[in-house]
Short mmCIF file of C-alpha atoms in Angstrom, two decimals:
data_model
loop_
_atom_site.label_atom_id
_atom_site.label_comp_id
_atom_site.label_asym_id
_atom_site.label_seq_id
_atom_site.Cartn_x
_atom_site.Cartn_y
_atom_site.Cartn_z
CA MET B 1 126.91 121.35 111.74
CA ASN B 2 129.07 118.56 112.09
CA SER B 3 128.72 115.02 110.72
CA ASP B 4 127.82 113.13 114.06
CA SER B 5 124.75 115.14 114.39
CA ASN B 6 123.82 114.33 111.22
CA GLU B 7 124.28 110.70 111.34
CA GLN B 8 121.70 110.33 114.27
CA TYR B 9 118.77 111.64 111.58
CA LEU B 10 120.15 108.82 109.17
CA ILE B 11 117.84 106.07 108.23
CA GLU B 12 120.31 103.06 107.98
CA LYS B 13 117.94 100.45 107.24
CA GLU B 14 115.80 100.34 104.68
CA PRO B 15 112.06 100.96 105.19
CA TYR B 16 109.74 98.34 103.63
CA TYR B 17 107.65 100.09 101.05
CA LYS B 18 105.68 98.78 98.39
CA GLU B 19 105.28 101.34 95.10
CA VAL B 20 101.37 101.91 94.58
CA HIS B 21 101.76 103.94 91.27
CA ASP B 22 104.81 106.17 90.42
CA GLU B 23 105.33 108.34 93.64
CA ILE B 24 108.78 107.06 93.96
CA SER B 25 110.24 108.75 90.58
CA LEU B 26 108.02 111.80 91.10
CA TYR B 27 109.49 112.27 94.38
CA GLU B 28 112.85 111.78 93.10
CA ALA B 29 112.24 114.63 90.74
CA ALA B 30 110.86 116.94 93.15
CA TYR B 31 113.43 116.57 95.23
CA ALA B 32 116.19 117.24 92.51
CA ALA B 33 114.41 120.47 91.96
CA ARG B 34 114.28 120.75 96.06
CA LEU B 35 110.64 121.54 95.63
CA PRO B 36 108.90 121.87 98.66
CA MET B 37 106.29 118.70 98.78
CA MET B 38 103.04 118.12 100.49
CA VAL B 39 101.79 114.36 101.06
CA LYS B 40 98.11 114.03 101.25
CA GLY B 41 96.01 111.01 102.28
CA PRO B 42 93.86 109.32 104.76
CA THR B 43 95.24 108.08 108.13
CA GLY B 44 97.92 105.04 107.97
CA CYS B 45 97.85 104.46 104.44
CA GLY B 46 101.51 105.14 104.60
CA LYS B 47 102.72 108.56 104.11
CA SER B 48 105.22 108.42 106.75
CA ARG B 49 106.64 105.13 105.75
CA PHE B 50 106.85 106.48 101.94
CA ILE B 51 108.81 109.69 103.39
CA GLU B 52 111.09 107.82 105.38
CA TYR B 53 111.91 105.28 102.61
CA MET B 54 112.75 108.15 100.46
CA ALA B 55 115.06 109.70 103.07
CA TRP B 56 116.75 105.93 102.98
CA ARG B 57 116.62 106.21 99.14
CA LEU B 58 117.97 109.80 99.08
CA LYS B 59 120.61 108.91 102.04
CA ARG B 60 119.73 112.29 103.80
CA PRO B 61 119.08 113.07 107.29
CA LEU B 62 115.35 113.04 108.14
CA ILE B 63 113.96 114.96 110.36
CA SER B 64 110.39 114.38 111.47
CA VAL B 65 107.91 116.47 113.88
CA ALA B 66 104.31 115.16 114.88
CA CYS B 67 102.61 118.94 115.00
CA ASN B 68 99.90 119.46 117.38
CA GLU B 69 97.49 122.83 117.78
CA ASP B 70 99.89 123.56 120.77
CA MET B 71 102.79 123.68 118.80
CA THR B 72 104.68 127.26 118.44
CA ALA B 73 106.75 128.76 115.82
CA SER B 74 109.60 128.67 118.65
CA ASP B 75 108.97 124.81 118.93
CA LEU B 76 109.61 124.84 115.12
CA VAL B 77 112.52 127.73 114.90
CA GLY B 78 113.65 127.62 118.68
CA ARG B 79 114.48 129.33 121.13
CA PHE B 80 116.76 131.09 124.15
CA LEU B 81 117.15 128.73 127.19
CA LEU B 82 118.44 129.56 130.61
CA ASP B 83 121.07 127.41 131.70
CA LYS B 84 124.10 127.83 134.66
CA ASP B 85 126.34 130.48 132.49
CA GLY B 86 122.94 132.56 131.36
CA THR B 87 120.81 132.00 128.43
CA LYS B 88 122.07 130.06 125.14
CA TRP B 89 119.94 129.38 121.91
CA GLN B 90 118.76 126.63 121.10
CA ASP B 91 117.65 125.29 117.17
CA GLY B 92 114.80 123.77 116.59
CA PRO B 93 113.94 121.02 114.34
CA LEU B 94 112.99 123.17 111.32
CA THR B 95 116.17 125.48 111.95
CA THR B 96 118.38 122.26 112.56
CA ALA B 97 117.26 120.34 109.23
CA ALA B 98 117.91 123.98 107.69
CA ARG B 99 121.09 124.52 108.34
CA MET B 100 122.43 120.54 107.89
CA GLY B 101 120.12 119.64 104.95
CA ALA B 102 118.01 117.52 105.95
CA ILE B 103 114.74 116.69 104.80
CA CYS B 104 111.86 118.21 107.24
CA TYR B 105 108.78 116.56 107.40
CA LEU B 106 106.09 118.06 109.52
CA ASP B 107 103.33 115.67 110.07
CA GLU B 108 99.75 116.26 110.21
CA ILE B 109 100.50 120.07 109.42
CA VAL B 110 96.46 120.97 109.93
CA GLU B 111 96.92 120.05 113.48
CA ALA B 112 99.27 123.25 114.04
CA ARG B 113 97.77 126.58 114.64
CA GLN B 114 98.35 128.78 111.06
CA ASP B 115 100.28 131.95 112.83
CA THR B 116 102.57 128.67 113.49
CA THR B 117 102.78 127.42 109.93
CA VAL B 118 104.11 130.93 108.46
CA VAL B 119 106.79 130.62 109.77
CA ILE B 120 107.72 128.34 106.89
CA HIS B 121 107.38 130.32 104.21
CA PRO B 122 110.30 131.66 103.42
CA LEU B 123 111.61 128.60 103.04
CA THR B 124 109.27 127.36 100.56
CA ASP B 125 110.05 129.91 97.68
CA HIS B 126 112.40 131.44 95.97
CA ARG B 127 114.18 132.31 99.11
CA ARG B 128 115.20 129.21 101.03
CA THR B 129 115.34 131.13 104.08
CA LEU B 130 114.40 131.05 107.60
CA PRO B 131 114.81 134.25 109.68
CA LEU B 132 115.79 134.05 113.25
CA ASP B 133 113.96 136.86 114.87
CA LYS B 134 114.33 136.30 118.19
CA LYS B 135 118.48 135.87 117.27
CA GLY B 136 118.38 138.43 114.65
CA GLU B 137 119.95 136.03 112.10
CA LEU B 138 119.01 134.85 108.77
CA ILE B 139 119.51 131.50 107.54
CA HIS B 140 120.35 130.65 103.98
CA ALA B 141 118.70 126.75 103.94
CA HIS B 142 121.49 124.67 102.88
CA PRO B 143 121.44 122.98 99.24
CA ASP B 144 120.27 119.68 100.16
CA PHE B 145 117.37 120.76 102.46
CA GLN B 146 113.58 119.98 101.79
CA LEU B 147 110.64 120.79 103.59
CA VAL B 148 107.71 118.16 103.77
CA ILE B 149 104.59 118.24 105.07
CA SER B 150 101.48 115.62 105.31
CA PHE B 151 98.20 116.09 106.08
CA ASN B 152 94.43 113.98 105.90
CA PRO B 153 92.28 115.84 103.44
CA GLY B 154 89.25 114.03 105.70
CA TYR B 155 89.64 115.93 108.34
CA GLN B 156 89.84 119.78 106.40
CA SER B 157 87.04 122.07 107.57
CA SER B 158 87.18 126.04 107.77
CA MET B 159 88.85 125.47 111.11
CA LYS B 160 91.73 123.09 109.90
CA ASP B 161 92.34 123.79 106.36
CA LEU B 162 96.09 125.13 105.10
CA LYS B 163 95.82 128.55 103.80
CA GLN B 164 96.05 129.08 100.22
CA SER B 165 99.09 131.07 100.63
CA THR B 166 100.78 127.52 102.27
CA LYS B 167 99.12 125.58 99.66
CA GLN B 168 100.52 127.01 96.58
CA ARG B 169 104.04 126.92 97.86
CA PHE B 170 104.00 122.87 97.72
CA GLY B 171 104.14 120.36 95.11
CA ALA B 172 101.79 117.29 96.10
CA LEU B 173 101.59 113.76 95.96
CA ASP B 174 98.05 112.23 96.75
CA PHE B 175 97.83 108.91 98.69
CA SER B 176 95.30 106.30 99.26
CA TYR B 177 94.63 103.05 100.80
CA PRO B 178 96.36 100.46 98.53
CA GLU B 179 95.08 98.78 95.71
CA ARG B 180 93.82 94.90 97.07
CA THR B 181 96.62 92.62 95.84
CA ILE B 182 99.14 95.65 97.04
CA GLU B 183 97.46 95.72 100.57
CA VAL B 184 97.23 92.32 101.10
CA GLU B 185 101.13 92.20 100.43
CA ILE B 186 101.54 94.87 102.38
CA VAL B 187 99.96 93.44 105.39
CA ALA B 188 101.23 90.06 105.27
CA HIS B 189 104.90 90.95 105.39
CA GLU B 190 104.67 93.41 107.92
CA SER B 191 102.56 91.36 110.46
CA GLY B 192 103.70 88.15 109.61
CA VAL B 193 100.75 86.50 108.88
CA SER B 194 99.64 84.36 105.73
CA GLU B 195 98.43 85.74 102.89
CA ASP B 196 95.19 84.09 103.47
CA MET B 197 95.34 85.83 106.86
CA ALA B 198 95.65 89.13 104.93
CA GLU B 199 93.38 88.78 102.73
CA LYS B 200 90.51 88.21 105.49
CA LEU B 201 91.98 91.33 106.86
CA VAL B 202 91.99 93.76 103.68
CA SER B 203 88.67 92.17 103.10
CA ILE B 204 87.11 93.38 106.50
CA ALA B 205 88.71 97.20 105.77
CA GLU B 206 86.96 97.29 102.19
CA ARG B 207 83.70 96.53 104.00
CA SER B 208 84.74 99.59 106.74
CA ARG B 209 85.61 101.73 103.73
CA ASN B 210 82.37 101.90 102.64
CA LEU B 211 80.90 103.24 105.64
CA LYS B 212 83.04 106.55 105.64
CA GLY B 213 80.23 109.09 105.62
CA HIS B 214 77.51 106.57 106.73
CA GLY B 215 78.85 106.43 110.42
CA LEU B 216 82.54 106.32 109.90
CA ASP B 217 85.01 109.26 109.41
CA GLU B 218 87.77 106.67 108.10
CA GLY B 219 87.65 103.11 107.12
CA LEU B 220 90.33 100.91 108.90
CA SER B 221 93.74 101.76 107.60
CA THR B 222 96.22 99.58 106.55
CA ARG B 223 98.57 100.40 109.48
CA MET B 224 95.44 98.79 111.95
CA LEU B 225 95.01 95.84 109.79
CA ILE B 226 98.94 94.98 110.43
CA TYR B 227 98.33 95.61 114.21
CA ALA B 228 95.86 92.91 114.20
CA GLY B 229 97.85 90.44 112.36
CA ALA B 230 100.51 91.26 115.00
CA LEU B 231 98.27 90.68 117.55
CA MET B 232 97.40 87.35 115.84
CA GLN B 233 100.85 86.14 115.30
CA LYS B 234 101.45 86.58 119.57
CA GLY B 235 98.57 83.95 119.43
CA VAL B 236 95.81 86.13 120.29
CA ALA B 237 92.44 84.67 118.47
CA PRO B 238 91.39 86.47 115.13
CA ILE B 239 87.91 87.78 116.26
CA ALA B 240 89.70 88.87 119.25
CA ALA B 241 92.10 90.53 117.69
CA CYS B 242 90.16 91.96 115.58
CA SER B 243 88.17 93.55 118.02
CA MET B 244 91.32 95.02 119.88
CA ALA B 245 92.93 96.26 116.87
CA LEU B 246 90.11 97.36 114.37
CA VAL B 247 86.54 97.57 115.47
CA ARG B 248 87.23 99.19 119.09
CA PRO B 249 89.54 101.57 118.40
CA ILE B 250 87.48 103.24 115.46
CA THR B 251 84.44 104.27 116.82
CA ASP B 252 81.97 104.36 120.12
CA ASP B 253 79.26 103.60 118.24
CA PRO B 254 77.49 100.76 119.17
CA ASP B 255 75.28 100.26 115.96
CA MET B 256 78.63 100.69 113.78
CA ARG B 257 80.59 98.46 116.04
CA ASP B 258 77.76 95.83 115.67
CA ALA B 259 78.17 96.54 111.85
CA LEU B 260 81.52 96.15 112.21
CA ASP B 261 81.82 92.85 114.51
CA ALA B 262 79.51 91.20 111.80
CA ALA B 263 81.87 91.69 108.82
CA VAL B 264 84.65 89.99 111.15
CA GLY B 265 82.53 87.33 111.76
CA THR B 266 81.60 86.76 108.04
CA PHE B 267 85.54 85.93 107.74
CA PHE B 268 86.62 84.62 111.24
#
C-alpha cells in the first residue's frame, strides 16, 4: 500500500473535541494495545467526532463506514469487478484499512446484518487476520491496524443487537451528552452563537431528554443544538431555528411538538 493512498485518509486539521472524562487517555492505552474498541452512546453525542480526533492525535489514517441493513460482507471486504480487461479484485474499506494500518470505524454497527458483521471476528482476536475467501488470500493485519465500532444502545432490540460473540471481542467506552457547562462550550464553539444563547439551547435539550421514554425515543442531541445555533448565525430567528433544527426533526407527534415548542418559547 503506497503512501499516497494513505494520505487521503489522514486527518490534517485538528478536529474540535472537548474531553468529558478520561476517554482520551483510555483510548490511547487501548490503541497502544491494539485493542478493538466499541463506543456506545446516543446519536449526536460526539462518538464519531471523538474517533476523528483520536485518529488525528495518533496520526493514523481513518477509514469510516456508515453501516446499513443492505450492507453485505463484500461491501466491507471487497469483490471482483468487471472491466475491459476482464475481472479485477477491488478491496473493500475493511480490507484497505487492514492492509495499510488504518483505524477502521464502523459507525452504527447494529444497522448491518449479523451475517455481515461476523467477517470482523478474525480481525478482533489474537489472529488479527482477514480471510478473502473469494480471492483465496489471507490478510494479516498491519501492526498499526485497529477496528472501532459504534452503536446506540437506545435502539437495541431483539432484532438489532450485537451477538455476545461480537461484543466480547471489544473494549468499550460509554458516551452520553456532556455535562451542562461542557455542552454549552461545545455548542458555542461549533455554531458560533454566544454563550448565553448556547445556554438556552442546552436548557431546551435538557427538558427534551427528560421526555425520553415518555413520548420521545431520544432527547435532543448536541449535534442538533449546533445546527440550531448555526441557523441563528445565518440570521434565522431563534424560535424558527429551533423549530426547524430541533422540534420538527425529532418527532411528528402533535402533542410532543407542542410540548417542545412550549419549552422553546420559555427561553426565546
